[in-house]
Coordinates of C-alpha atoms in Angstrom, one line a residue:
Chain A
G241 CA 68.6 28.1 -101.3
Q242 CA 66.8 30.6 -103.4
S243 CA 66.0 30.5 -107.1
L244 CA 64.0 32.6 -109.5
E245 CA 62.8 31.7 -113.0
Q246 CA 61.9 34.2 -115.7
P247 CA 61.9 33.9 -119.5
S248 CA 65.2 34.8 -121.1
E249 CA 63.8 36.8 -123.9
V250 CA 60.5 38.3 -125.0
T251 CA 59.7 40.2 -128.2
A252 CA 56.6 42.5 -128.8
V253 CA 55.6 45.3 -131.1
E254 CA 55.1 48.9 -130.3
G255 CA 51.8 49.7 -128.7
A256 CA 51.2 46.1 -127.5
I257 CA 51.0 44.6 -124.0
V258 CA 53.5 42.2 -122.7
Q259 CA 53.7 40.1 -119.5
I260 CA 56.9 38.9 -118.0
N261 CA 56.5 36.1 -115.5
C262 CA 58.6 35.2 -112.5
T263 CA 58.4 32.2 -110.3
Y264 CA 60.5 31.9 -107.2
Q265 CA 61.6 29.6 -104.5
T266 CA 62.9 31.1 -101.3
S267 CA 62.7 30.8 -97.5
G268 CA 61.3 33.7 -95.5
F269 CA 59.8 35.6 -98.4
Y270 CA 59.2 39.3 -97.8
G271 CA 58.4 40.7 -101.2
L272 CA 59.0 40.7 -105.0
S273 CA 60.6 43.6 -106.8
W274 CA 61.1 44.5 -110.5
Y275 CA 64.0 46.4 -112.0
Q276 CA 64.7 47.6 -115.5
Q277 CA 68.2 47.8 -116.9
H278 CA 69.1 49.3 -120.3
D279 CA 72.3 48.1 -122.0
G280 CA 75.2 49.7 -120.3
G281 CA 73.0 51.3 -117.7
A282 CA 72.2 50.7 -114.0
P283 CA 69.2 48.8 -112.8
T284 CA 66.2 51.1 -112.1
F285 CA 63.6 50.2 -109.5
L286 CA 60.1 49.7 -111.0
S287 CA 57.9 48.2 -108.3
Y288 CA 57.6 46.2 -105.1
N289 CA 54.9 43.8 -104.1
A290 CA 54.7 42.4 -100.5
L291 CA 51.0 41.4 -100.6
D292 CA 48.9 39.5 -103.1
G293 CA 47.4 41.5 -105.9
L294 CA 48.1 44.0 -108.6
E295 CA 50.1 47.3 -108.2
E296 CA 49.7 49.8 -111.0
T297 CA 52.2 52.6 -111.8
G298 CA 51.4 54.3 -115.1
R299 CA 52.0 51.9 -118.0
F300 CA 53.6 49.3 -115.7
S301 CA 51.8 47.0 -113.3
S302 CA 53.1 44.2 -111.1
F303 CA 51.3 41.3 -109.7
L304 CA 52.0 38.9 -106.9
S305 CA 50.5 35.6 -105.7
R306 CA 52.4 34.4 -102.6
S307 CA 50.5 31.1 -102.5
D308 CA 51.8 30.3 -106.0
S309 CA 55.2 31.8 -105.5
Y310 CA 54.6 33.7 -108.7
G311 CA 54.5 37.2 -110.0
Y312 CA 54.5 39.1 -113.2
L313 CA 55.3 42.5 -114.7
L314 CA 52.8 43.9 -117.2
L315 CA 53.9 46.6 -119.6
Q316 CA 51.2 48.3 -121.6
E317 CA 51.3 50.6 -124.6
L318 CA 54.8 49.4 -125.3
Q319 CA 57.3 52.0 -126.6
M320 CA 60.7 51.5 -128.2
K321 CA 62.4 52.9 -125.1
D322 CA 61.0 49.9 -123.1
S323 CA 63.5 47.7 -124.9
A324 CA 65.7 46.6 -121.9
S325 CA 66.3 43.8 -119.5
Y326 CA 63.8 43.3 -116.7
F327 CA 64.7 41.5 -113.5
C328 CA 62.5 40.2 -110.8
A329 CA 64.1 40.0 -107.3
V330 CA 63.0 38.6 -104.0
T331 CA 63.6 40.0 -100.6
N332 CA 63.8 37.4 -97.9
A333 CA 64.0 37.5 -94.1
G334 CA 67.7 38.3 -94.3
N335 CA 66.8 41.5 -96.2
M336 CA 68.9 40.2 -99.1
L337 CA 67.8 41.0 -102.6
T338 CA 68.2 38.0 -104.9
F339 CA 67.8 38.7 -108.6
G340 CA 66.6 36.4 -111.4
G341 CA 68.6 36.0 -114.6
G342 CA 66.6 38.7 -116.4
T343 CA 64.3 38.9 -119.3
R344 CA 65.5 40.7 -122.4
L345 CA 62.5 42.6 -123.9
M346 CA 62.8 43.7 -127.5
V347 CA 60.2 46.1 -128.8
K348 CA 59.8 46.2 -132.6
P349 CA 58.2 48.9 -134.6
Chain B
D138 CA 70.4 65.9 -106.2
A139 CA 73.3 63.6 -106.9
G140 CA 72.5 60.0 -107.4
V141 CA 74.6 57.0 -106.2
T142 CA 78.2 57.7 -107.4
Q143 CA 80.8 55.0 -107.9
S144 CA 84.4 55.3 -108.6
P145 CA 86.3 54.4 -110.6
T146 CA 84.1 53.8 -113.6
H147 CA 86.5 51.4 -115.2
L148 CA 89.5 49.5 -113.9
I149 CA 92.0 47.0 -115.3
K150 CA 93.9 44.8 -112.8
T151 CA 96.3 41.9 -113.0
R152 CA 95.6 38.5 -111.4
G153 CA 96.7 38.4 -107.8
Q154 CA 96.3 42.2 -107.2
H155 CA 94.0 43.9 -104.8
V156 CA 91.2 46.4 -105.8
T157 CA 89.2 49.0 -103.8
L158 CA 85.9 50.2 -105.2
R159 CA 84.1 53.2 -103.7
C160 CA 80.5 54.2 -103.4
S161 CA 78.7 57.4 -102.2
P162 CA 75.0 56.9 -101.5
I163 CA 72.2 59.3 -102.1
S164 CA 72.2 61.9 -99.4
G165 CA 70.0 60.7 -96.5
H166 CA 70.3 57.0 -97.5
K167 CA 71.8 54.9 -94.7
S168 CA 71.9 51.5 -96.5
V169 CA 74.4 50.5 -99.1
S170 CA 74.5 47.2 -100.9
W171 CA 77.1 45.7 -103.3
Y172 CA 76.3 43.5 -106.3
Q173 CA 78.4 41.7 -108.9
Q174 CA 76.9 41.5 -112.4
V175 CA 78.4 39.3 -115.0
L176 CA 77.4 40.1 -118.6
G177 CA 74.1 38.6 -119.5
Q178 CA 73.2 37.7 -115.9
G179 CA 71.3 39.2 -113.0
P180 CA 73.2 41.1 -110.2
Q181 CA 74.5 38.8 -107.5
F182 CA 74.3 40.1 -103.9
I183 CA 77.7 40.5 -102.2
F184 CA 77.1 42.7 -99.1
Q185 CA 74.6 45.0 -97.4
Y186 CA 75.4 47.6 -94.8
Y187 CA 73.0 49.6 -92.8
E188 CA 74.0 52.2 -90.2
K189 CA 77.6 51.1 -90.6
E190 CA 76.9 47.5 -89.7
E191 CA 77.0 44.5 -92.0
R192 CA 73.4 43.3 -92.3
G193 CA 73.9 40.7 -95.0
R194 CA 76.5 38.7 -96.9
G195 CA 76.1 36.8 -100.1
N196 CA 77.9 33.6 -101.2
F197 CA 81.3 35.2 -102.0
P198 CA 84.7 34.1 -100.8
D199 CA 86.5 35.8 -97.9
R200 CA 88.6 37.6 -100.5
F201 CA 85.7 40.0 -100.7
S202 CA 85.2 42.5 -97.9
A203 CA 83.5 45.8 -97.4
R204 CA 82.9 48.5 -94.9
Q205 CA 80.6 51.6 -94.4
F206 CA 81.9 54.8 -93.1
P207 CA 80.3 57.4 -90.7
N208 CA 79.2 59.4 -93.7
Y209 CA 77.5 56.2 -95.1
S210 CA 79.8 55.9 -98.1
S211 CA 81.2 52.5 -98.6
E212 CA 84.2 50.6 -100.0
L213 CA 84.3 47.1 -101.5
N214 CA 87.7 45.4 -101.4
V215 CA 88.7 42.3 -103.3
N216 CA 92.0 40.6 -102.7
A217 CA 94.0 38.1 -104.8
L218 CA 92.0 38.9 -107.9
L219 CA 91.0 36.1 -110.2
L220 CA 90.1 36.2 -113.9
G221 CA 86.5 35.3 -112.8
D222 CA 86.2 38.5 -110.8
S223 CA 85.9 40.4 -114.0
A224 CA 82.4 41.9 -113.9
L225 CA 80.4 45.1 -113.3
Y226 CA 80.3 45.9 -109.6
L227 CA 77.1 47.8 -108.7
C228 CA 76.5 49.8 -105.5
A229 CA 72.9 50.5 -104.4
S230 CA 71.6 52.7 -101.7
S231 CA 68.2 53.0 -100.0
L232 CA 66.7 54.8 -97.0
G233 CA 66.4 51.5 -95.0
Y234 CA 66.9 47.9 -95.9
G235 CA 64.4 45.6 -97.5
G236 CA 63.0 45.6 -101.0
N237 CA 60.0 47.9 -100.2
Y238 CA 62.4 50.8 -100.0
G239 CA 63.5 50.4 -103.6
Y240 CA 67.2 50.4 -104.2
T241 CA 68.8 53.1 -106.3
F242 CA 71.8 51.8 -108.2
G243 CA 74.9 53.6 -109.3
S244 CA 76.3 53.1 -112.8
G245 CA 78.8 50.6 -111.6
T246 CA 82.6 50.0 -111.8
R247 CA 83.6 47.8 -114.7
L248 CA 86.5 45.6 -113.4
T249 CA 88.6 43.7 -115.9
V250 CA 91.2 41.2 -114.5
V251 CA 93.9 40.2 -116.9

């Protein structure tokens, strides 16, 4: 089977940096994705890592270590609008996207 | 450009009834996936279709079925509704299939079974 573990909740202040970790167990791993979902909204694609290393997109970066079955999403210069749920998701050989339970990020002034 | 559109946005059904949910992907996207999201949890994969063929099926009972039409729109059907089927049903489209394409999600259909 497949499983993903990520913290249920993280709190940080505006302007700070926060890291959301994700560990996974899956067979036939292809890549790790991150999605953002605001309350009442649809998940929005943030990033995809297929190879080890860091991918940077503006204030957001995502990291993958395939040997450790581990990845993280790094959010810099936090803004109030970043308050949302963040999901890691793995793509396996069957091209199925399996989501973690989500991390609720609360950004405080 | 229109995003992924789903209809209806909200639906209330009675146990034992049948429901059909509809999804129109972004123009040019050939892959459509369906997910079920229970409040406070991550989306759970139900089906994926690419070029009108089923390419993946999640761990859902046979009461759940789907299809993709020649124009790449899709329907999700659920028979013999149970209270536990109450959830947000999300449709996602992408150019191909595989996480590297990045799925674009619709706003979902909120299904309540009473």
